[in-house]
């Protein structure tokens, strides 16, 4: 399965819809690395233009590669190896193109999407027959900025809850876990 | 659907298997509240015998009930209302019995369970026909201590990954999200 994940920290919407850059958090690194590793994702890109953030992430990932970190929790070290850095989504796409020899299909996610081009069941089938590498893109803050969404190949259907009132405000960590689980379930 | 969740901070196993008490974290409160709220869970119990921890959690939950917190992010406030405190799993069971008029079936989870009594598909069907209230119990640290697992009505099958090597080391936040999604999917 040629599936990649990306967590974008720029360009992101804030509460008012303005374009902002969010900070990379420790929990986003580790939870999403562990989900990505569990479900067979090839690389998990932490996307941020901020060089200081890259240095911070390198220190955290370096800790898990160190003797102390890997002796304390070898499974965590193993998961962290799937994580890597990119300054922009374009750079992540380029890195995947180098690995796969072809550009990935860029699929964006968003809890508030009204119109979408792709159902989870369709993407699952596509991954199953391994048609093309896929980069599944998640936002932080109040979601991916429109300028990034517009450049994507497809928007994936949101995770609809079973709550009667349509409430769906999952954390990005939970959303990644659920999408990866749904995408890797055996076909019905 | 009469489903409840609990995140247990005592009795928990540490790396060596000893019984310990873990600290309640902000991320465990908010991510699991949001997943619980999204998937229609009635109450999410934060279980800890430590009174100082209860005070901390009350302050955090109180912030989201305050004018400042609820104006900044009303959806977060809404999610946090599902969270509540208990000193022990027995106390959570008693609280559910008061609400439902009957004791819940206590179902425990653990990534490393070898033998289990209950499949996700069975529990989903049970919840669908609303047979009986269910308390779904998650551990922190290195998982629920055996002394608690032994008192439960059933152990739920682990989340098996599709990774060829059987790696499954999800965060508890991701595990809760995936179980709730699987348990509330429409029957096939």
PDB file of N, CA, C and O in Angstrom, chain A residues 15 27 31 34-35 37-39 71-73 75 78-79 142 161-163 165 167 169-171 173-174 177-178 181-182 184-186, chain B residues 15 27 31 34-35 37-39 71-73 75 78-79 142 161-163 165 167 169-171 173-174 177-178 181-182 184-186:
ATOM      1  N   UNK A  15      -9.426  30.790  13.765  1.00  0.00           N
ATOM      2  CA  UNK A  15     -10.863  30.823  14.028  1.00  0.00           C
ATOM      3  C   UNK A  15     -11.610  31.770  13.086  1.00  0.00           C
ATOM      4  O   UNK A  15     -12.738  31.504  12.680  1.00  0.00           O
ATOM      5  N   UNK A  27       2.456  15.784  20.878  1.00  0.00           N
ATOM      6  CA  UNK A  27       1.400  14.773  20.771  1.00  0.00           C
ATOM      7  C   UNK A  27       1.031  14.492  19.324  1.00  0.00           C
ATOM      8  O   UNK A  27       0.718  13.357  18.972  1.00  0.00           O
ATOM      9  N   UNK A  31       1.366  10.610  18.412  1.00  0.00           N
ATOM     10  CA  UNK A  31       0.122   9.872  18.145  1.00  0.00           C
ATOM     11  C   UNK A  31      -0.011   9.516  16.665  1.00  0.00           C
ATOM     12  O   UNK A  31      -0.384   8.388  16.314  1.00  0.00           O
ATOM     13  N   UNK A  34       2.431   6.868  15.526  1.00  0.00           N
ATOM     14  CA  UNK A  34       2.027   5.527  15.967  1.00  0.00           C
ATOM     15  C   UNK A  34       0.871   4.990  15.118  1.00  0.00           C
ATOM     16  O   UNK A  34       0.867   3.823  14.732  1.00  0.00           O
ATOM     17  N   UNK A  35      -0.097   5.846  14.799  1.00  0.00           N
ATOM     18  CA  UNK A  35      -1.200   5.409  13.927  1.00  0.00           C
ATOM     19  C   UNK A  35      -0.670   5.096  12.524  1.00  0.00           C
ATOM     20  O   UNK A  35      -1.057   4.085  11.920  1.00  0.00           O
ATOM     21  N   UNK A  37       2.350   4.177  11.618  1.00  0.00           N
ATOM     22  CA  UNK A  37       3.139   2.948  11.669  1.00  0.00           C
ATOM     23  C   UNK A  37       2.225   1.724  11.786  1.00  0.00           C
ATOM     24  O   UNK A  37       2.448   0.702  11.134  1.00  0.00           O
ATOM     25  N   UNK A  38       1.190   1.832  12.612  1.00  0.00           N
ATOM     26  CA  UNK A  38       0.287   0.699  12.837  1.00  0.00           C
ATOM     27  C   UNK A  38      -0.428   0.298  11.550  1.00  0.00           C
ATOM     28  O   UNK A  38      -0.596  -0.893  11.269  1.00  0.00           O
ATOM     29  N   UNK A  39      -0.843   1.283  10.764  1.00  0.00           N
ATOM     30  CA  UNK A  39      -1.668   0.973   9.594  1.00  0.00           C
ATOM     31  C   UNK A  39      -0.874   0.931   8.285  1.00  0.00           C
ATOM     32  O   UNK A  39      -1.460   0.946   7.202  1.00  0.00           O
ATOM     33  N   UNK A  71      15.890   2.260  24.309  1.00  0.00           N
ATOM     34  CA  UNK A  71      15.869   1.203  25.331  1.00  0.00           C
ATOM     35  C   UNK A  71      14.609   1.307  26.183  1.00  0.00           C
ATOM     36  O   UNK A  71      14.016   0.302  26.558  1.00  0.00           O
ATOM     37  N   UNK A  72      14.191   2.542  26.466  1.00  0.00           N
ATOM     38  CA  UNK A  72      13.016   2.734  27.313  1.00  0.00           C
ATOM     39  C   UNK A  72      11.763   2.222  26.610  1.00  0.00           C
ATOM     40  O   UNK A  72      10.914   1.573  27.216  1.00  0.00           O
ATOM     41  N   UNK A  73      11.651   2.511  25.322  1.00  0.00           N
ATOM     42  CA  UNK A  73      10.426   2.146  24.607  1.00  0.00           C
ATOM     43  C   UNK A  73      10.727   1.891  23.126  1.00  0.00           C
ATOM     44  O   UNK A  73      10.515   2.755  22.278  1.00  0.00           O
ATOM     45  N   UNK A  75       9.226   0.212  20.865  1.00  0.00           N
ATOM     46  CA  UNK A  75       8.081   0.320  19.954  1.00  0.00           C
ATOM     47  C   UNK A  75       7.828   1.765  19.549  1.00  0.00           C
ATOM     48  O   UNK A  75       7.402   2.046  18.439  1.00  0.00           O
ATOM     49  N   UNK A  78      10.425   2.727  17.004  1.00  0.00           N
ATOM     50  CA  UNK A  78      10.029   2.140  15.737  1.00  0.00           C
ATOM     51  C   UNK A  78       8.986   3.020  15.049  1.00  0.00           C
ATOM     52  O   UNK A  78       9.099   3.336  13.854  1.00  0.00           O
ATOM     53  N   UNK A  79       7.984   3.466  15.790  1.00  0.00           N
ATOM     54  CA  UNK A  79       6.918   4.300  15.217  1.00  0.00           C
ATOM     55  C   UNK A  79       7.465   5.635  14.726  1.00  0.00           C
ATOM     56  O   UNK A  79       7.087   6.122  13.663  1.00  0.00           O
ATOM     57  N   UNK A 142      -7.847  25.522  12.734  1.00  0.00           N
ATOM     58  CA  UNK A 142      -9.245  25.404  12.293  1.00  0.00           C
ATOM     59  C   UNK A 142      -9.318  24.768  10.895  1.00  0.00           C
ATOM     60  O   UNK A 142     -10.299  24.930  10.203  1.00  0.00           O
ATOM     61  N   UNK A 161     -20.447  11.551  12.104  1.00  0.00           N
ATOM     62  CA  UNK A 161     -20.719  10.852  13.355  1.00  0.00           C
ATOM     63  C   UNK A 161     -22.113  10.268  13.309  1.00  0.00           C
ATOM     64  O   UNK A 161     -22.914  10.568  12.428  1.00  0.00           O
ATOM     65  N   UNK A 162     -22.389   9.418  14.281  1.00  0.00           N
ATOM     66  CA  UNK A 162     -23.724   8.854  14.414  1.00  0.00           C
ATOM     67  C   UNK A 162     -24.563   9.703  15.371  1.00  0.00           C
ATOM     68  O   UNK A 162     -25.710   9.371  15.642  1.00  0.00           O
ATOM     69  N   UNK A 163     -23.977  10.783  15.894  1.00  0.00           N
ATOM     70  CA  UNK A 163     -24.738  11.656  16.800  1.00  0.00           C
ATOM     71  C   UNK A 163     -25.903  12.259  16.027  1.00  0.00           C
ATOM     72  O   UNK A 163     -25.752  12.660  14.879  1.00  0.00           O
ATOM     73  N   UNK A 165     -27.315  14.984  16.177  1.00  0.00           N
ATOM     74  CA  UNK A 165     -27.229  16.398  15.837  1.00  0.00           C
ATOM     75  C   UNK A 165     -26.075  16.707  14.883  1.00  0.00           C
ATOM     76  O   UNK A 165     -25.771  17.865  14.629  1.00  0.00           O
ATOM     77  N   UNK A 167     -22.945  16.476  15.232  1.00  0.00           N
ATOM     78  CA  UNK A 167     -21.718  16.991  15.845  1.00  0.00           C
ATOM     79  C   UNK A 167     -20.504  16.221  15.324  1.00  0.00           C
ATOM     80  O   UNK A 167     -20.486  15.002  15.400  1.00  0.00           O
ATOM     81  N   UNK A 169     -16.513  17.094  15.819  1.00  0.00           N
ATOM     82  CA  UNK A 169     -15.365  17.938  16.150  1.00  0.00           C
ATOM     83  C   UNK A 169     -14.294  17.081  16.784  1.00  0.00           C
ATOM     84  O   UNK A 169     -13.908  17.270  17.931  1.00  0.00           O
ATOM     85  N   UNK A 170     -13.841  16.101  16.006  1.00  0.00           N
ATOM     86  CA  UNK A 170     -12.768  15.225  16.475  1.00  0.00           C
ATOM     87  C   UNK A 170     -11.448  15.984  16.495  1.00  0.00           C
ATOM     88  O   UNK A 170     -11.247  16.916  15.719  1.00  0.00           O
ATOM     89  N   UNK A 171     -10.521  15.556  17.337  1.00  0.00           N
ATOM     90  CA  UNK A 171      -9.147  16.062  17.241  1.00  0.00           C
ATOM     91  C   UNK A 171      -8.536  15.510  15.957  1.00  0.00           C
ATOM     92  O   UNK A 171      -8.972  14.475  15.441  1.00  0.00           O
ATOM     93  N   UNK A 173      -5.781  14.096  15.714  1.00  0.00           N
ATOM     94  CA  UNK A 173      -5.180  12.795  16.055  1.00  0.00           C
ATOM     95  C   UNK A 173      -6.212  11.672  15.935  1.00  0.00           C
ATOM     96  O   UNK A 173      -5.930  10.592  15.424  1.00  0.00           O
ATOM     97  N   UNK A 174      -7.438  11.943  16.404  1.00  0.00           N
ATOM     98  CA  UNK A 174      -8.512  10.954  16.303  1.00  0.00           C
ATOM     99  C   UNK A 174      -8.956  10.774  14.851  1.00  0.00           C
ATOM    100  O   UNK A 174      -9.227   9.646  14.417  1.00  0.00           O
ATOM    101  N   UNK A 177      -6.528   8.575  12.984  1.00  0.00           N
ATOM    102  CA  UNK A 177      -6.677   7.170  13.404  1.00  0.00           C
ATOM    103  C   UNK A 177      -7.875   6.524  12.717  1.00  0.00           C
ATOM    104  O   UNK A 177      -7.779   5.405  12.191  1.00  0.00           O
ATOM    105  N   UNK A 178      -8.998   7.234  12.697  1.00  0.00           N
ATOM    106  CA  UNK A 178     -10.226   6.670  12.120  1.00  0.00           C
ATOM    107  C   UNK A 178     -10.099   6.513  10.606  1.00  0.00           C
ATOM    108  O   UNK A 178     -10.453   5.474  10.040  1.00  0.00           O
ATOM    109  N   UNK A 181      -7.842   3.556   9.848  1.00  0.00           N
ATOM    110  CA  UNK A 181      -8.547   2.296  10.131  1.00  0.00           C
ATOM    111  C   UNK A 181      -9.548   1.991   9.020  1.00  0.00           C
ATOM    112  O   UNK A 181      -9.584   0.880   8.491  1.00  0.00           O
ATOM    113  N   UNK A 182     -10.343   2.973   8.636  1.00  0.00           N
ATOM    114  CA  UNK A 182     -11.347   2.749   7.587  1.00  0.00           C
ATOM    115  C   UNK A 182     -10.702   2.402   6.252  1.00  0.00           C
ATOM    116  O   UNK A 182     -11.203   1.567   5.503  1.00  0.00           O
ATOM    117  N   UNK A 184      -7.946   0.893   5.652  1.00  0.00           N
ATOM    118  CA  UNK A 184      -7.205  -0.372   5.591  1.00  0.00           C
ATOM    119  C   UNK A 184      -8.079  -1.561   5.970  1.00  0.00           C
ATOM    120  O   UNK A 184      -7.590  -2.689   6.044  1.00  0.00           O
ATOM    121  N   UNK A 185      -9.379  -1.310   6.239  1.00  0.00           N
ATOM    122  CA  UNK A 185     -10.255  -2.449   6.514  1.00  0.00           C
ATOM    123  C   UNK A 185     -10.425  -3.276   5.255  1.00  0.00           C
ATOM    124  O   UNK A 185     -10.390  -2.759   4.149  1.00  0.00           O
ATOM    125  N   UNK A 186     -10.595  -4.569   5.465  1.00  0.00           N
ATOM    126  CA  UNK A 186     -10.822  -5.468   4.334  1.00  0.00           C
ATOM    127  C   UNK A 186     -12.093  -5.056   3.595  1.00  0.00           C
ATOM    128  O   UNK A 186     -13.068  -4.641   4.212  1.00  0.00           O
TER     129      UNK A 186
ATOM    130  N   UNK B  15       5.953  -0.128  33.016  1.00  0.00           N
ATOM    131  CA  UNK B  15       6.707  -0.925  32.050  1.00  0.00           C
ATOM    132  C   UNK B  15       7.062  -2.310  32.592  1.00  0.00           C
ATOM    133  O   UNK B  15       7.089  -3.293  31.871  1.00  0.00           O
ATOM    134  N   UNK B  27      -4.635  16.350  27.222  1.00  0.00           N
ATOM    135  CA  UNK B  27      -4.977  15.797  25.909  1.00  0.00           C
ATOM    136  C   UNK B  27      -5.918  14.607  26.031  1.00  0.00           C
ATOM    137  O   UNK B  27      -6.788  14.424  25.177  1.00  0.00           O
ATOM    138  N   UNK B  31      -9.244  15.092  23.870  1.00  0.00           N
ATOM    139  CA  UNK B  31      -9.427  14.228  22.689  1.00  0.00           C
ATOM    140  C   UNK B  31     -10.522  13.193  22.918  1.00  0.00           C
ATOM    141  O   UNK B  31     -11.357  12.952  22.041  1.00  0.00           O
ATOM    142  N   UNK B  34     -14.010  14.665  22.999  1.00  0.00           N
ATOM    143  CA  UNK B  34     -14.486  15.011  21.659  1.00  0.00           C
ATOM    144  C   UNK B  34     -14.912  13.750  20.894  1.00  0.00           C
ATOM    145  O   UNK B  34     -15.949  13.742  20.223  1.00  0.00           O
ATOM    146  N   UNK B  35     -14.136  12.670  21.005  1.00  0.00           N
ATOM    147  CA  UNK B  35     -14.535  11.412  20.352  1.00  0.00           C
ATOM    148  C   UNK B  35     -15.815  10.865  20.970  1.00  0.00           C
ATOM    149  O   UNK B  35     -16.720  10.412  20.264  1.00  0.00           O
ATOM    150  N   UNK B  37     -18.204  12.504  22.552  1.00  0.00           N
ATOM    151  CA  UNK B  37     -19.322  13.362  22.150  1.00  0.00           C
ATOM    152  C   UNK B  37     -19.724  13.094  20.693  1.00  0.00           C
ATOM    153  O   UNK B  37     -20.907  13.017  20.370  1.00  0.00           O
ATOM    154  N   UNK B  38     -18.726  12.949  19.832  1.00  0.00           N
ATOM    155  CA  UNK B  38     -19.001  12.738  18.407  1.00  0.00           C
ATOM    156  C   UNK B  38     -19.779  11.448  18.167  1.00  0.00           C
ATOM    157  O   UNK B  38     -20.695  11.411  17.352  1.00  0.00           O
ATOM    158  N   UNK B  39     -19.418  10.391  18.881  1.00  0.00           N
ATOM    159  CA  UNK B  39     -20.015   9.094  18.594  1.00  0.00           C
ATOM    160  C   UNK B  39     -21.166   8.739  19.546  1.00  0.00           C
ATOM    161  O   UNK B  39     -21.601   7.590  19.592  1.00  0.00           O
ATOM    162  N   UNK B  71     -17.111  30.996  24.800  1.00  0.00           N
ATOM    163  CA  UNK B  71     -17.199  31.931  23.673  1.00  0.00           C
ATOM    164  C   UNK B  71     -16.099  31.640  22.665  1.00  0.00           C
ATOM    165  O   UNK B  71     -16.302  31.739  21.466  1.00  0.00           O
ATOM    166  N   UNK B  72     -14.923  31.278  23.164  1.00  0.00           N
ATOM    167  CA  UNK B  72     -13.809  31.023  22.258  1.00  0.00           C
ATOM    168  C   UNK B  72     -14.096  29.804  21.392  1.00  0.00           C
ATOM    169  O   UNK B  72     -13.834  29.792  20.198  1.00  0.00           O
ATOM    170  N   UNK B  73     -14.630  28.753  21.992  1.00  0.00           N
ATOM    171  CA  UNK B  73     -14.833  27.511  21.242  1.00  0.00           C
ATOM    172  C   UNK B  73     -16.025  26.738  21.807  1.00  0.00           C
ATOM    173  O   UNK B  73     -15.867  25.803  22.583  1.00  0.00           O
ATOM    174  N   UNK B  75     -17.956  24.521  20.564  1.00  0.00           N
ATOM    175  CA  UNK B  75     -17.995  23.087  20.266  1.00  0.00           C
ATOM    176  C   UNK B  75     -17.157  22.307  21.267  1.00  0.00           C
ATOM    177  O   UNK B  75     -17.478  21.189  21.635  1.00  0.00           O
ATOM    178  N   UNK B  78     -19.095  22.074  24.510  1.00  0.00           N
ATOM    179  CA  UNK B  78     -20.129  21.064  24.327  1.00  0.00           C
ATOM    180  C   UNK B  78     -19.531  19.666  24.547  1.00  0.00           C
ATOM    181  O   UNK B  78     -20.091  18.837  25.276  1.00  0.00           O
ATOM    182  N   UNK B  79     -18.367  19.404  23.956  1.00  0.00           N
ATOM    183  CA  UNK B  79     -17.726  18.090  24.091  1.00  0.00           C
ATOM    184  C   UNK B  79     -17.337  17.815  25.539  1.00  0.00           C
ATOM    185  O   UNK B  79     -17.508  16.702  26.043  1.00  0.00           O
ATOM    186  N   UNK B 142       1.093   1.456  30.688  1.00  0.00           N
ATOM    187  CA  UNK B 142       1.286   0.222  29.923  1.00  0.00           C
ATOM    188  C   UNK B 142       0.016  -0.658  29.946  1.00  0.00           C
ATOM    189  O   UNK B 142       0.077  -1.838  29.714  1.00  0.00           O
ATOM    190  N   UNK B 161      -3.835  -4.388  13.446  1.00  0.00           N
ATOM    191  CA  UNK B 161      -3.431  -3.545  12.325  1.00  0.00           C
ATOM    192  C   UNK B 161      -3.305  -4.406  11.077  1.00  0.00           C
ATOM    193  O   UNK B 161      -3.300  -5.629  11.149  1.00  0.00           O
ATOM    194  N   UNK B 162      -3.191  -3.727   9.955  1.00  0.00           N
ATOM    195  CA  UNK B 162      -2.959  -4.428   8.697  1.00  0.00           C
ATOM    196  C   UNK B 162      -1.457  -4.530   8.421  1.00  0.00           C
ATOM    197  O   UNK B 162      -1.070  -5.040   7.384  1.00  0.00           O
ATOM    198  N   UNK B 163      -0.628  -4.005   9.329  1.00  0.00           N
ATOM    199  CA  UNK B 163       0.821  -4.080   9.126  1.00  0.00           C
ATOM    200  C   UNK B 163       1.232  -5.555   9.140  1.00  0.00           C
ATOM    201  O   UNK B 163       0.738  -6.338   9.937  1.00  0.00           O
ATOM    202  N   UNK B 165       3.736  -7.042  10.121  1.00  0.00           N
ATOM    203  CA  UNK B 165       4.460  -7.539  11.290  1.00  0.00           C
ATOM    204  C   UNK B 165       3.623  -7.485  12.573  1.00  0.00           C
ATOM    205  O   UNK B 165       4.135  -7.732  13.653  1.00  0.00           O
ATOM    206  N   UNK B 167       2.443  -5.048  14.210  1.00  0.00           N
ATOM    207  CA  UNK B 167       2.688  -3.901  15.089  1.00  0.00           C
ATOM    208  C   UNK B 167       1.363  -3.254  15.476  1.00  0.00           C
ATOM    209  O   UNK B 167       0.559  -2.923  14.624  1.00  0.00           O
ATOM    210  N   UNK B 169       0.677  -0.399  18.359  1.00  0.00           N
ATOM    211  CA  UNK B 169       1.000   0.415  19.530  1.00  0.00           C
ATOM    212  C   UNK B 169       0.378   1.789  19.349  1.00  0.00           C
ATOM    213  O   UNK B 169       1.065   2.804  19.281  1.00  0.00           O
ATOM    214  N   UNK B 170      -0.944   1.796  19.233  1.00  0.00           N
ATOM    215  CA  UNK B 170      -1.679   3.051  19.105  1.00  0.00           C
ATOM    216  C   UNK B 170      -1.682   3.794  20.437  1.00  0.00           C
ATOM    217  O   UNK B 170      -1.603   3.179  21.501  1.00  0.00           O
ATOM    218  N   UNK B 171      -1.823   5.111  20.395  1.00  0.00           N
ATOM    219  CA  UNK B 171      -2.079   5.860  21.624  1.00  0.00           C
ATOM    220  C   UNK B 171      -3.483   5.512  22.097  1.00  0.00           C
ATOM    221  O   UNK B 171      -4.334   5.082  21.306  1.00  0.00           O
ATOM    222  N   UNK B 173      -5.713   7.543  22.921  1.00  0.00           N
ATOM    223  CA  UNK B 173      -6.625   8.470  22.248  1.00  0.00           C
ATOM    224  C   UNK B 173      -7.048   7.940  20.874  1.00  0.00           C
ATOM    225  O   UNK B 173      -8.224   8.016  20.496  1.00  0.00           O
ATOM    226  N   UNK B 174      -6.071   7.369  20.145  1.00  0.00           N
ATOM    227  CA  UNK B 174      -6.386   6.799  18.831  1.00  0.00           C
ATOM    228  C   UNK B 174      -7.223   5.533  18.971  1.00  0.00           C
ATOM    229  O   UNK B 174      -8.146   5.301  18.191  1.00  0.00           O
ATOM    230  N   UNK B 177     -10.838   6.398  19.637  1.00  0.00           N
ATOM    231  CA  UNK B 177     -11.478   6.911  18.413  1.00  0.00           C
ATOM    232  C   UNK B 177     -11.863   5.763  17.483  1.00  0.00           C
ATOM    233  O   UNK B 177     -12.977   5.710  16.955  1.00  0.00           O
ATOM    234  N   UNK B 178     -10.941   4.817  17.290  1.00  0.00           N
ATOM    235  CA  UNK B 178     -11.193   3.715  16.355  1.00  0.00           C
ATOM    236  C   UNK B 178     -12.281   2.785  16.886  1.00  0.00           C
ATOM    237  O   UNK B 178     -13.189   2.390  16.153  1.00  0.00           O
ATOM    238  N   UNK B 181     -15.658   4.456  16.506  1.00  0.00           N
ATOM    239  CA  UNK B 181     -16.067   4.468  15.098  1.00  0.00           C
ATOM    240  C   UNK B 181     -16.558   3.081  14.670  1.00  0.00           C
ATOM    241  O   UNK B 181     -17.614   2.944  14.069  1.00  0.00           O
ATOM    242  N   UNK B 182     -15.795   2.061  15.019  1.00  0.00           N
ATOM    243  CA  UNK B 182     -16.189   0.697  14.626  1.00  0.00           C
ATOM    244  C   UNK B 182     -17.505   0.291  15.290  1.00  0.00           C
ATOM    245  O   UNK B 182     -18.333  -0.385  14.674  1.00  0.00           O
ATOM    246  N   UNK B 184     -20.012   2.086  16.150  1.00  0.00           N
ATOM    247  CA  UNK B 184     -21.205   2.837  15.750  1.00  0.00           C
ATOM    248  C   UNK B 184     -21.438   2.796  14.246  1.00  0.00           C
ATOM    249  O   UNK B 184     -22.348   3.444  13.747  1.00  0.00           O
ATOM    250  N   UNK B 185     -20.589   2.032  13.527  1.00  0.00           N
ATOM    251  CA  UNK B 185     -20.843   1.890  12.094  1.00  0.00           C
ATOM    252  C   UNK B 185     -22.128   1.100  11.885  1.00  0.00           C
ATOM    253  O   UNK B 185     -22.469   0.239  12.682  1.00  0.00           O
ATOM    254  N   UNK B 186     -22.803   1.429  10.813  1.00  0.00           N
ATOM    255  CA  UNK B 186     -24.027   0.705  10.471  1.00  0.00           C
ATOM    256  C   UNK B 186     -23.705  -0.772  10.261  1.00  0.00           C
ATOM    257  O   UNK B 186     -22.652  -1.102   9.718  1.00  0.00           O
TER     258      UNK B 186
END
